[in-house]
Amino acid sequence: MRKIEDIHFDRKRDKIIDTLVDNGIFKVNGKQLYELSLYELMKQYMKKVNH
């Protein structure tokens, strides 16, 4: 069961990263997107969506 949750988490994270890259966002605070936590990615995603 844990493995399924990890796969879902990874897919969600990848989708957010893809969306940010499609919108020209490659780094946040000097860090590559893949280095950020899901929380940080979601904050950036929400900024982009609400902007």
XYZ file of N, CA and C in Angstrom, residues 45-51:
21
model
N 3.197 26.906 -7.663
C 2.109 26.583 -8.588
C 0.914 27.505 -8.330
N 0.559 27.688 -7.072
C -0.585 28.535 -6.734
C -0.314 29.994 -7.094
N 0.912 30.454 -6.925
C 1.261 31.817 -7.331
C 1.045 31.985 -8.829
N 1.471 30.996 -9.597
C 1.358 31.066 -11.053
C -0.098 31.011 -11.489
N -0.873 30.127 -10.880
C -2.280 29.968 -11.244
C -3.082 31.218 -10.886
N -2.807 31.798 -9.743
C -3.567 32.964 -9.277
C -3.053 34.278 -9.844
N -1.978 34.237 -10.581
C -1.375 35.455 -11.112
C -1.937 35.793 -12.412
